[in-house]
mmCIF file of C-alpha atoms and ligand atoms in Angstrom:
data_model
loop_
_atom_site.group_PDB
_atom_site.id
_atom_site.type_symbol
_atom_site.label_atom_id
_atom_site.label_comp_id
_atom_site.label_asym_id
_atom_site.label_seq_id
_atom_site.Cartn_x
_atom_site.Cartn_y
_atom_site.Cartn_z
ATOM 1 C CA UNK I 1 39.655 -7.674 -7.168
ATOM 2 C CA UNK I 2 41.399 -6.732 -10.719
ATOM 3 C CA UNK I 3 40.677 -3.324 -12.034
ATOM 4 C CA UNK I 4 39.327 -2.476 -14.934
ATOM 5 C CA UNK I 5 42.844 -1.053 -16.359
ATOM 6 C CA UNK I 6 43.698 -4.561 -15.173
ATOM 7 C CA UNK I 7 41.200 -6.497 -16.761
ATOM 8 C CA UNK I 8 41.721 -4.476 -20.226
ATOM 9 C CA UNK I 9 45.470 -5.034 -19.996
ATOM 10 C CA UNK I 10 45.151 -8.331 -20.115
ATOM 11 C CA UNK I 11 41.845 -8.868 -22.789
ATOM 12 C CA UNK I 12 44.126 -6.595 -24.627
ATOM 13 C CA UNK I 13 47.104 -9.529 -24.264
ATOM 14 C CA UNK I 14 44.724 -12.481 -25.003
ATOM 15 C CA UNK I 15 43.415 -11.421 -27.805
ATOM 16 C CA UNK I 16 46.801 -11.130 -29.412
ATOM 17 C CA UNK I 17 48.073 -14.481 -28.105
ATOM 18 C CA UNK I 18 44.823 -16.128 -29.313
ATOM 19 C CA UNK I 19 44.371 -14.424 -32.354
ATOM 20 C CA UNK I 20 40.929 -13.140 -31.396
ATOM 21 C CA UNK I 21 39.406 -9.849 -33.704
ATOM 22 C CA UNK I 22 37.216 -8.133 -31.034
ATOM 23 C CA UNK I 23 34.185 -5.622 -32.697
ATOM 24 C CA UNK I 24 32.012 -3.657 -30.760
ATOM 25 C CA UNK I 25 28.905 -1.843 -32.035
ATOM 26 C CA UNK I 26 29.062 1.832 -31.665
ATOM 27 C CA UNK I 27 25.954 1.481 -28.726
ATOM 28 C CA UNK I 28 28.948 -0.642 -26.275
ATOM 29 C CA UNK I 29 30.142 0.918 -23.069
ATOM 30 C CA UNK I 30 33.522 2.972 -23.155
ATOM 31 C CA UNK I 31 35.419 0.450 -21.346
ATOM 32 C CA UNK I 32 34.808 -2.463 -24.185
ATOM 33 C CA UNK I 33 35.205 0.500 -26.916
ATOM 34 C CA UNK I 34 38.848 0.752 -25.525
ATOM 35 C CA UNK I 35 39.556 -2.800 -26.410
ATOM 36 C CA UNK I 36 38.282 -3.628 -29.691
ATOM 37 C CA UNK I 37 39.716 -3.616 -33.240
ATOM 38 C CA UNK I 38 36.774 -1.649 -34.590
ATOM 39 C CA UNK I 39 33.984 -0.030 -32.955
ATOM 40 C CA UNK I 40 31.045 1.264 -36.124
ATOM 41 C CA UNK I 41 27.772 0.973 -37.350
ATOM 42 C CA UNK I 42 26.037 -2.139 -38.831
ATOM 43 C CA UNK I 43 27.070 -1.259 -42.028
ATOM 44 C CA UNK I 44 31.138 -0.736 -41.000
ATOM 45 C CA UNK I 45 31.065 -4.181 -38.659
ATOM 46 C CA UNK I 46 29.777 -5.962 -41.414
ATOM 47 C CA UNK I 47 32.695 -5.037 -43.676
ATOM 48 C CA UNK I 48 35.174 -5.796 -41.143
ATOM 49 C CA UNK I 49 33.689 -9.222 -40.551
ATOM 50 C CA UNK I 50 34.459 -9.940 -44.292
ATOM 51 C CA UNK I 51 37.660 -8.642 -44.704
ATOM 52 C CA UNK I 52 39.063 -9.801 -40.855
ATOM 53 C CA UNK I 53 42.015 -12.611 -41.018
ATOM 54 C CA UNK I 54 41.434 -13.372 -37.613
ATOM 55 C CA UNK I 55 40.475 -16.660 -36.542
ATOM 56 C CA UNK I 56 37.957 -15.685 -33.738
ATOM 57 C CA UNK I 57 35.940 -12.718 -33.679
ATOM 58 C CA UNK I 58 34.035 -11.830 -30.971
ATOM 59 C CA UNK I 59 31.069 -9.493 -31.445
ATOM 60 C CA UNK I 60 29.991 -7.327 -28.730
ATOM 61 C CA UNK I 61 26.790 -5.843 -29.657
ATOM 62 C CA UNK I 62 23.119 -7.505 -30.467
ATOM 63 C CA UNK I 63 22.669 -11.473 -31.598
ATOM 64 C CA UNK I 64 21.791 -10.043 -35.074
ATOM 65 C CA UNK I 65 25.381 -8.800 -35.520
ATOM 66 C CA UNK I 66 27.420 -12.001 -34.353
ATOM 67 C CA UNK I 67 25.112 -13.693 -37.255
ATOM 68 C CA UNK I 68 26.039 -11.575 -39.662
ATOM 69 C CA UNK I 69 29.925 -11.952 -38.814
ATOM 70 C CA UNK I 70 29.025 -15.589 -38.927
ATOM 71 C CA UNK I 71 27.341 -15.764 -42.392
ATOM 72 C CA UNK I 72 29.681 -13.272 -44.011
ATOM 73 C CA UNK I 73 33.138 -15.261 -42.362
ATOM 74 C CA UNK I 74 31.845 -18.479 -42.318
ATOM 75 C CA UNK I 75 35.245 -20.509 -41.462
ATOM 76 C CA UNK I 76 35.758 -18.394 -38.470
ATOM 77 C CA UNK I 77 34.928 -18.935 -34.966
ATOM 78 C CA UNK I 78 32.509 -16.285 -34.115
ATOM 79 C CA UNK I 79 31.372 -15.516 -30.713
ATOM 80 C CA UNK I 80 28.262 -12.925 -29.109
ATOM 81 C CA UNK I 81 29.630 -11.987 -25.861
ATOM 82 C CA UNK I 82 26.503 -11.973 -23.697
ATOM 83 C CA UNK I 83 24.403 -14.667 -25.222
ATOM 84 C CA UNK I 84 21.579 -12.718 -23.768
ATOM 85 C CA UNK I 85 21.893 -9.646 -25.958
ATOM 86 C CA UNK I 86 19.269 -9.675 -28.726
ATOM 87 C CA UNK I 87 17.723 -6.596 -30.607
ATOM 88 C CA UNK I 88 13.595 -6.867 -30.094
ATOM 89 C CA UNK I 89 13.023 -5.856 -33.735
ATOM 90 C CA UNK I 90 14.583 -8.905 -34.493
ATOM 91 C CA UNK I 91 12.306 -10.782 -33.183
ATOM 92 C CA UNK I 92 9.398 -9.031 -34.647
ATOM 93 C CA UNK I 93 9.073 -10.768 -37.882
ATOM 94 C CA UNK I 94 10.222 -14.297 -38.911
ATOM 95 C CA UNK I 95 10.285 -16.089 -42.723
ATOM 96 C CA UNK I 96 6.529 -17.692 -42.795
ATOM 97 C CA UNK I 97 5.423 -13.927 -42.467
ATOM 98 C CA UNK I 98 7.606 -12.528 -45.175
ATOM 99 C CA UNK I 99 6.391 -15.915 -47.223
ATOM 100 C CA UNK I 100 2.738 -14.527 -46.959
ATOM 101 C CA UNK I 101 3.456 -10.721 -47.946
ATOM 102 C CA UNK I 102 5.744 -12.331 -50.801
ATOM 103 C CA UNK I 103 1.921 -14.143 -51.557
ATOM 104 C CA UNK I 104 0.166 -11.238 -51.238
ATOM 105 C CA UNK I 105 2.656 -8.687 -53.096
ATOM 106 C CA UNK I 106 3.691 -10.548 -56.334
ATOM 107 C CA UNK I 107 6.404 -8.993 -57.950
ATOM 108 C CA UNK I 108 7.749 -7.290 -54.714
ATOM 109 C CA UNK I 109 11.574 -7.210 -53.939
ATOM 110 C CA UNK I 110 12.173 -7.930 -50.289
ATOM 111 C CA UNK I 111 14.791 -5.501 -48.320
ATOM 112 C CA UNK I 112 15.278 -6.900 -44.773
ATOM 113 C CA UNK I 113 17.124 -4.491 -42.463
ATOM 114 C CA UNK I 114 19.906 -6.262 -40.636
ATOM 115 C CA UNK I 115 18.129 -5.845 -37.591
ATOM 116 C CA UNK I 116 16.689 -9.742 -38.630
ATOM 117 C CA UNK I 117 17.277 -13.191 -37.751
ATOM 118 C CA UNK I 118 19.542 -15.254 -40.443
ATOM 119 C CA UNK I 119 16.590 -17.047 -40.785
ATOM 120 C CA UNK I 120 14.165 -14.237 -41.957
ATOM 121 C CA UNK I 121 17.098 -13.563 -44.272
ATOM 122 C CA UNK I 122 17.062 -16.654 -46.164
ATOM 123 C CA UNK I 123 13.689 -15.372 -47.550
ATOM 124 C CA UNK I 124 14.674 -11.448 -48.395
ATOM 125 C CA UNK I 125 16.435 -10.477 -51.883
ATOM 126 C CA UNK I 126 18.919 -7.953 -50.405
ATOM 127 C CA UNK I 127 19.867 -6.701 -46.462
ATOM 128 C CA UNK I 128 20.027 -2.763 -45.719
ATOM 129 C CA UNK I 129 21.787 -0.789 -42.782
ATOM 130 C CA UNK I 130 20.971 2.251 -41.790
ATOM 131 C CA UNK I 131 23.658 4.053 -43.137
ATOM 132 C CA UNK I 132 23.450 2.277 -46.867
ATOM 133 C CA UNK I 133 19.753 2.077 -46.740
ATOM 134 C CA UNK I 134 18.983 4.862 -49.044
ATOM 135 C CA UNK I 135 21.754 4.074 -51.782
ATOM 136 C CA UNK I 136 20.738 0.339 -51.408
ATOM 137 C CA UNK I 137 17.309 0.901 -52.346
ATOM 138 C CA UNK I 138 18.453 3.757 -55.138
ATOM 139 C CA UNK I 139 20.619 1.019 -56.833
ATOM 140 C CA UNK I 140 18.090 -1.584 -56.402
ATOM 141 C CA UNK I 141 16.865 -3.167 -60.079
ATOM 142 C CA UNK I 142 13.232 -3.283 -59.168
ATOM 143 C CA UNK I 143 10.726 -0.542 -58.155
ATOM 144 C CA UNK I 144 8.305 -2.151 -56.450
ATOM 145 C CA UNK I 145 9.992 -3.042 -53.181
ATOM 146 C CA UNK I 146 8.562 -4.219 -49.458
ATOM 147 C CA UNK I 147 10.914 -2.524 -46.581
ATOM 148 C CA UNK I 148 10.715 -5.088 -43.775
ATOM 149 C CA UNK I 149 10.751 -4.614 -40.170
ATOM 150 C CA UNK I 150 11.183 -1.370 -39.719
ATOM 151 C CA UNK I 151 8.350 0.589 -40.845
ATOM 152 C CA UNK I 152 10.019 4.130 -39.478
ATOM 153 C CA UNK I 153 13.533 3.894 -41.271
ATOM 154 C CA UNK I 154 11.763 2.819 -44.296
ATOM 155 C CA UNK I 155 9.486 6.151 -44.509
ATOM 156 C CA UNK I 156 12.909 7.749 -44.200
ATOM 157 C CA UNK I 157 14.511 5.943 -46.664
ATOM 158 C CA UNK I 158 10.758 6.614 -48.690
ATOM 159 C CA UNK I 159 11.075 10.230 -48.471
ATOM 160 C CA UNK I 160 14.744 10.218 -50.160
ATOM 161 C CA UNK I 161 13.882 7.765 -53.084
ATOM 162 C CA UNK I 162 10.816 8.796 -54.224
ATOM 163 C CA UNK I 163 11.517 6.536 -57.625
ATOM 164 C CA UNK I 164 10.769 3.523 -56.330
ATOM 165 C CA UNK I 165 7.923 2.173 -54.471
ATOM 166 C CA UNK I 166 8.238 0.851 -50.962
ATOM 167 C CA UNK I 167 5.826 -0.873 -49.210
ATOM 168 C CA UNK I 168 6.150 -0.389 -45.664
ATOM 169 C CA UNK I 169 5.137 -3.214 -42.692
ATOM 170 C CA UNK I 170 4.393 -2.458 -39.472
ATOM 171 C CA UNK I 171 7.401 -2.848 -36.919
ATOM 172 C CA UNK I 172 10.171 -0.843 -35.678
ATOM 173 C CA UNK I 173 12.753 -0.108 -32.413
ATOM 174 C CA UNK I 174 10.867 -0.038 -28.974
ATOM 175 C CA UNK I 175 13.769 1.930 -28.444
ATOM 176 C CA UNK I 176 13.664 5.081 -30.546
ATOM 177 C CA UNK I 177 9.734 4.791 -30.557
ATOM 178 C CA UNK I 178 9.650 6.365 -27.082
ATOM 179 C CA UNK I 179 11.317 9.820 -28.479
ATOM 180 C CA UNK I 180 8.346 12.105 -28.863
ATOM 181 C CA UNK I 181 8.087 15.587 -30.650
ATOM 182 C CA UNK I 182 7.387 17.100 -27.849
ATOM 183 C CA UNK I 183 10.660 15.713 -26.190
ATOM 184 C CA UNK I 184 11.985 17.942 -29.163
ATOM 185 C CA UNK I 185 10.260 21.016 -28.816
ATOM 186 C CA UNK I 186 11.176 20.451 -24.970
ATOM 187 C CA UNK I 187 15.130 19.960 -26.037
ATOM 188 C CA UNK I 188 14.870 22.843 -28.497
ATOM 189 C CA UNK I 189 13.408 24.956 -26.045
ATOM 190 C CA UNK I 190 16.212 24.079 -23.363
ATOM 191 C CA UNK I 191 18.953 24.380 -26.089
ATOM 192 C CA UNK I 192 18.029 26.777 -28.776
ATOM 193 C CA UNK I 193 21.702 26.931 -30.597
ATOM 194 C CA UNK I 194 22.084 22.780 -30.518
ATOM 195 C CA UNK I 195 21.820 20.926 -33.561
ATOM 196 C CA UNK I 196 19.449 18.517 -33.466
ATOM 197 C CA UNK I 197 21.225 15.007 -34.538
ATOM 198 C CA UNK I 198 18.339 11.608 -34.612
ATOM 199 C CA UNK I 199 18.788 7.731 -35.929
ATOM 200 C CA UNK I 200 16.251 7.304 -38.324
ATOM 201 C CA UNK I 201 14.759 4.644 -36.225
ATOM 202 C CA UNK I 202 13.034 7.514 -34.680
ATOM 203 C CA UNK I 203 9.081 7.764 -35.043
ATOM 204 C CA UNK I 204 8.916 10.089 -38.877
ATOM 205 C CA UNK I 205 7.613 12.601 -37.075
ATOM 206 C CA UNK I 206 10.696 12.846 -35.092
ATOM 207 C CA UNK I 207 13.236 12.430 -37.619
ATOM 208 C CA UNK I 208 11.368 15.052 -39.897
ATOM 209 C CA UNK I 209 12.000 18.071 -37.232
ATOM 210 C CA UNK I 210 15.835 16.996 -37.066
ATOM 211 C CA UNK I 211 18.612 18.990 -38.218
ATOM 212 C CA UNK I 212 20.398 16.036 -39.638
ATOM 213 C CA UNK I 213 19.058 12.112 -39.623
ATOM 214 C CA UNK I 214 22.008 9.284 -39.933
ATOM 215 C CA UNK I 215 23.463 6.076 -38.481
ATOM 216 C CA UNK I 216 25.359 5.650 -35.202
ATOM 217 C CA UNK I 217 28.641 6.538 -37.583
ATOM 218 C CA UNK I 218 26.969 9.184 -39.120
ATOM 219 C CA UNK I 219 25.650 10.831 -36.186
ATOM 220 C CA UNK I 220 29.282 11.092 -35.017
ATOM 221 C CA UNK I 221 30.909 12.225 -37.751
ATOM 222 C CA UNK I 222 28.290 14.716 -38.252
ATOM 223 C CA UNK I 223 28.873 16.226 -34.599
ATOM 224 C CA UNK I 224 32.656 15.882 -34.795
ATOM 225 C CA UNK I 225 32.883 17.686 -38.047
ATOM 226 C CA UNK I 226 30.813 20.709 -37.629
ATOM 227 C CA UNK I 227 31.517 23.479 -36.637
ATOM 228 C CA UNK I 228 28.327 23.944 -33.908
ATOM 229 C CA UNK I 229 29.324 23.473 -30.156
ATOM 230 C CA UNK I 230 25.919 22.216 -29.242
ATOM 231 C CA UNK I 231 23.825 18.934 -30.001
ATOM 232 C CA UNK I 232 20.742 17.618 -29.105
ATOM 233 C CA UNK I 233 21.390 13.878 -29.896
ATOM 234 C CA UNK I 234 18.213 11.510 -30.588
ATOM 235 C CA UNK I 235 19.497 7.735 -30.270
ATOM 236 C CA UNK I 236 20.520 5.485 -27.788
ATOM 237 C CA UNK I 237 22.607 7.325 -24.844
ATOM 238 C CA UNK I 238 25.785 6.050 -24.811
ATOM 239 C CA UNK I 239 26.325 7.846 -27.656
ATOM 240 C CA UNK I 240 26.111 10.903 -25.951
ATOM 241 C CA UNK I 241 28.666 10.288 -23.385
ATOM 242 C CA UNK I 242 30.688 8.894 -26.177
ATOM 243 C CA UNK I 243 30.615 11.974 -28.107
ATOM 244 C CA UNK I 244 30.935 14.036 -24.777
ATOM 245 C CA UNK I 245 34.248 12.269 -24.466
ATOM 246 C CA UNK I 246 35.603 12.385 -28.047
ATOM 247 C CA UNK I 247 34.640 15.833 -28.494
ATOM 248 C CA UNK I 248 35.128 17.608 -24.541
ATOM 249 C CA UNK I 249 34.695 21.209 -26.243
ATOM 250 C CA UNK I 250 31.273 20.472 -27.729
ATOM 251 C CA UNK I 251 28.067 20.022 -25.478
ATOM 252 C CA UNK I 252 25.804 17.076 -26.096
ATOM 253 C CA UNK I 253 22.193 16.368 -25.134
ATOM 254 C CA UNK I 254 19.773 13.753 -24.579
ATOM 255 C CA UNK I 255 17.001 14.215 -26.511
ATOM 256 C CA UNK I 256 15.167 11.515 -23.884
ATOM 257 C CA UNK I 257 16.082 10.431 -20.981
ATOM 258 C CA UNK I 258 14.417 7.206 -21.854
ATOM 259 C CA UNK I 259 16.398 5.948 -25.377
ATOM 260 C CA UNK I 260 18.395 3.453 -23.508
ATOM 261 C CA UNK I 261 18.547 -0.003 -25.055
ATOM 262 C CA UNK I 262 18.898 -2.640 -22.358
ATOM 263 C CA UNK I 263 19.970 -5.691 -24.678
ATOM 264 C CA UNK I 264 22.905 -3.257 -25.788
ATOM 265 C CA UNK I 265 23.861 -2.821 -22.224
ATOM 266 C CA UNK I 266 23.862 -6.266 -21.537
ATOM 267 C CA UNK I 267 27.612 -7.065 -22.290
ATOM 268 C CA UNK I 268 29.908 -5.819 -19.777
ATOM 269 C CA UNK I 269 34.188 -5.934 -20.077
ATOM 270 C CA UNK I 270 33.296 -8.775 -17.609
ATOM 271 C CA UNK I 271 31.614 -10.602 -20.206
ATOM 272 C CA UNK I 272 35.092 -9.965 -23.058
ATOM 273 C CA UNK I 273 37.026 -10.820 -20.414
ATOM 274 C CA UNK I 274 35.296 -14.152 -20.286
ATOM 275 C CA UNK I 275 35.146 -14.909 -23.318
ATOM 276 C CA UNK I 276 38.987 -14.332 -24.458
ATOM 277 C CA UNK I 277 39.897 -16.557 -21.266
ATOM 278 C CA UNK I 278 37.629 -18.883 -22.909
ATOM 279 C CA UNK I 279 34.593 -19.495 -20.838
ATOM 280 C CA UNK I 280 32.345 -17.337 -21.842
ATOM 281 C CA UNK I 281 29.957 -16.065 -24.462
ATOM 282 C CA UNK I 282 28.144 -18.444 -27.306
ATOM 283 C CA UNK I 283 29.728 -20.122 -30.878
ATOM 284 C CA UNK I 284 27.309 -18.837 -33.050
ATOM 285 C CA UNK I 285 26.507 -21.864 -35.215
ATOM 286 C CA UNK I 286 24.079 -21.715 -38.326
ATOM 287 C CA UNK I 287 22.699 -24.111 -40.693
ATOM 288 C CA UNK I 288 24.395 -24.822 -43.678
ATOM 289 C CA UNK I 289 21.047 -23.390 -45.787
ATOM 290 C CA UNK I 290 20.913 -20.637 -43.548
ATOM 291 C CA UNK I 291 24.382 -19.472 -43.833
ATOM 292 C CA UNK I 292 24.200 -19.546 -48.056
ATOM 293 C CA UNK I 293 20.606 -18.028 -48.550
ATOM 294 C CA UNK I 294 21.408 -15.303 -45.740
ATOM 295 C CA UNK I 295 24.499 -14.710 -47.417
ATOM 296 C CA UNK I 296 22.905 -13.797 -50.942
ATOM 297 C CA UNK I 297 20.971 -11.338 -48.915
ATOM 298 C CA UNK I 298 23.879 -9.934 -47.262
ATOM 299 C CA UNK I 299 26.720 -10.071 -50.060
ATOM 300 C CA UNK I 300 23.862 -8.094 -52.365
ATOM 301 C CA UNK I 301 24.086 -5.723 -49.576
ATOM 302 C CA UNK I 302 27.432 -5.109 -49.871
ATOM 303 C CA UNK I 303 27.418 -4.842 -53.906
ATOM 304 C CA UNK I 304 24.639 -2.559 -53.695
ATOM 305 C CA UNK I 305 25.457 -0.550 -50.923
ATOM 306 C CA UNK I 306 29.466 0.324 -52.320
HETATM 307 P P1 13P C 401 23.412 1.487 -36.785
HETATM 308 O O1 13P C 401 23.588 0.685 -38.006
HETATM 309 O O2 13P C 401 23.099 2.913 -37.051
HETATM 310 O O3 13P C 401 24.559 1.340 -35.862
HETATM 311 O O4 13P C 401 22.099 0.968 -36.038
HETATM 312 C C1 13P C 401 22.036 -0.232 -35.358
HETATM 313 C C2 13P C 401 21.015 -0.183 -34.340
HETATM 314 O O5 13P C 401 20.620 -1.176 -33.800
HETATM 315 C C3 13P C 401 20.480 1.113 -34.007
HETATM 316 O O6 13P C 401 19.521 1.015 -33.072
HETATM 317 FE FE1 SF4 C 402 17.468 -3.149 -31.594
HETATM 318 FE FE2 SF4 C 402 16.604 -0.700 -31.096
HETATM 319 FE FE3 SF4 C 402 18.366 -1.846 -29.446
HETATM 320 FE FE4 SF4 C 402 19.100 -1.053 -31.901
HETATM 321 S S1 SF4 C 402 18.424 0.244 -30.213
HETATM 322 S S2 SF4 C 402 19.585 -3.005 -30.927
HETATM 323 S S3 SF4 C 402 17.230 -1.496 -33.078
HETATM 324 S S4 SF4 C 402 16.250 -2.494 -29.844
#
């Protein structure tokens, strides 16, 4: 049996040797956060994808995010580690309903959050993450403007623009829809000195009783900057033990027991391993139409969002 100092050692070698550029959304397990080039946000992994010179990256995260590498590095060899892993919100919408709202809201911009297929993409005017949401949609030419899937981020986003005019459609994260208020007046209650930390995926009602409301990133930066020893941390779990282990003087909380998102769990160092041997994960391959419209959603992304 190899170990999994072992089994880094050598993903660690591979990837040199093959010229493999591993990232690894913020949500992935310690062990696969000790091997990769860059661990971040949405927003961070999709600058790396277009500024990386290597000639494979592997993603380790959500099917959204290897598409995104894959549109914004298009002559590189871009693989999702467990082909399995997709985000649900992704699959909540696809381009035949955004081609109907279009219909019914002439005159309507269309911001996609990159929790989307490339193919709902195609049909948007400009992507948004959560961490460049707000100054996307502040530096957006029109004021009329439908905020697509995610109906919870964009009454966030809403309540810090009030300039422009978003239309929000129903859909969201399964994920952050199960934290409650009362799980916070139940966390508050247990913790009274913690700072409250949520992803703005989190039901409005949530987000609007939090002491601070931010991306993956943000969240820890936020916690590893302040000068509080105690957090109450509303988004997936892993980033608590993350945090726990970045910061061992600080204490940090689950805000529910329950925020755990299985498709981010999916990929295991088993799974890297695999793939830098070479028999494992998928190519993510796109149509050639795909690939340009999604990337005039995406590049507008990253001229807007700076
Ligand atoms: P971030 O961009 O904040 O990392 O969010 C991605 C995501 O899927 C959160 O659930
Ligand atoms: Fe998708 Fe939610 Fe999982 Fe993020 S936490 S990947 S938005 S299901």
């Amino acid at each position: 049996m190899i170990t999994v100092k072992k089994m880094q050692d050598e993903i660690l070698r591979l990837k040199k040797e093959k010229d493999i550029c591993i990232l690894a959304h913020a949500y992935q397990s310690h062990d696969i956060w000790e091997v990769a080039d860059f661990v971040g946000d949405s927003y961070g992994l999709s600058l790396k994808a277009a500024e990386s010179h290597a000639e494979t990256v592997l993603m380790c995260g959500v099917r959204f995010m290897a598409e995104t590498v894959k549109i914004l590095s298009p002559d590189k060899r871009v693989l999702l580690s467990n082909p399995q892993a997709d985000c649900p919100m992704a699959q909540q919408m696809g381009p035949d309903q955004i081609r109907k709202l279009k219909e019914e809201n002439p005159g309507f911009a269309v911001a996609a959050y990159i929790n989307t297929t490339a193919a709902l993409k195609t049909v948007c005017d400009v992507c948004v993450t959560s961490s460049s949401a707000v100054t996307i949609i502040r530096n957006m030419k029109q004021k009329d403007i439908l905020f697509v899937p995610d109906c919870r981020l964009g009454a966030w986003v809403a309540s810090r623009v009030p300039e422009k005019n978003l239309k929000l459609v129903k859909g969201g994260c399964p994920v952050h829809a199960c934290i409650s208020p009362d799980d916070v007046r139940t966390a508050r209650a247990l913790h009274p000195n913690a700072l409250l930390l949520v992803h703005p995926e989190c039901l409005p009602e949530v987000s609007a009783l939090a002491d601070y409301a931010g991306s993956t990133t943000g969240i820890m930066d936020f916690a590893k900057k302040s000068d509080c020893k105690e957090f109450i941390i509303g988004t997936e779990n892993s980033i608590v033990s993350h945090l726990q282990f970045a910061c061992p003087d600080k204490q940090f909380y689950e805000l529910s027991k329950n925020c755990i998102c299985h498709d981010m769990k999916l990929t295991t160092l088993a799974n890297v391993y695999q793939c830098v041997c070479g028999n494992g994960g998928e190519e993510i391959l796109l149509p050639d139409d795909v690939m340009t419209e999604a990337r005039r959603c995406l590049d507008t992304m990253i001229e807007l969002g700076g």
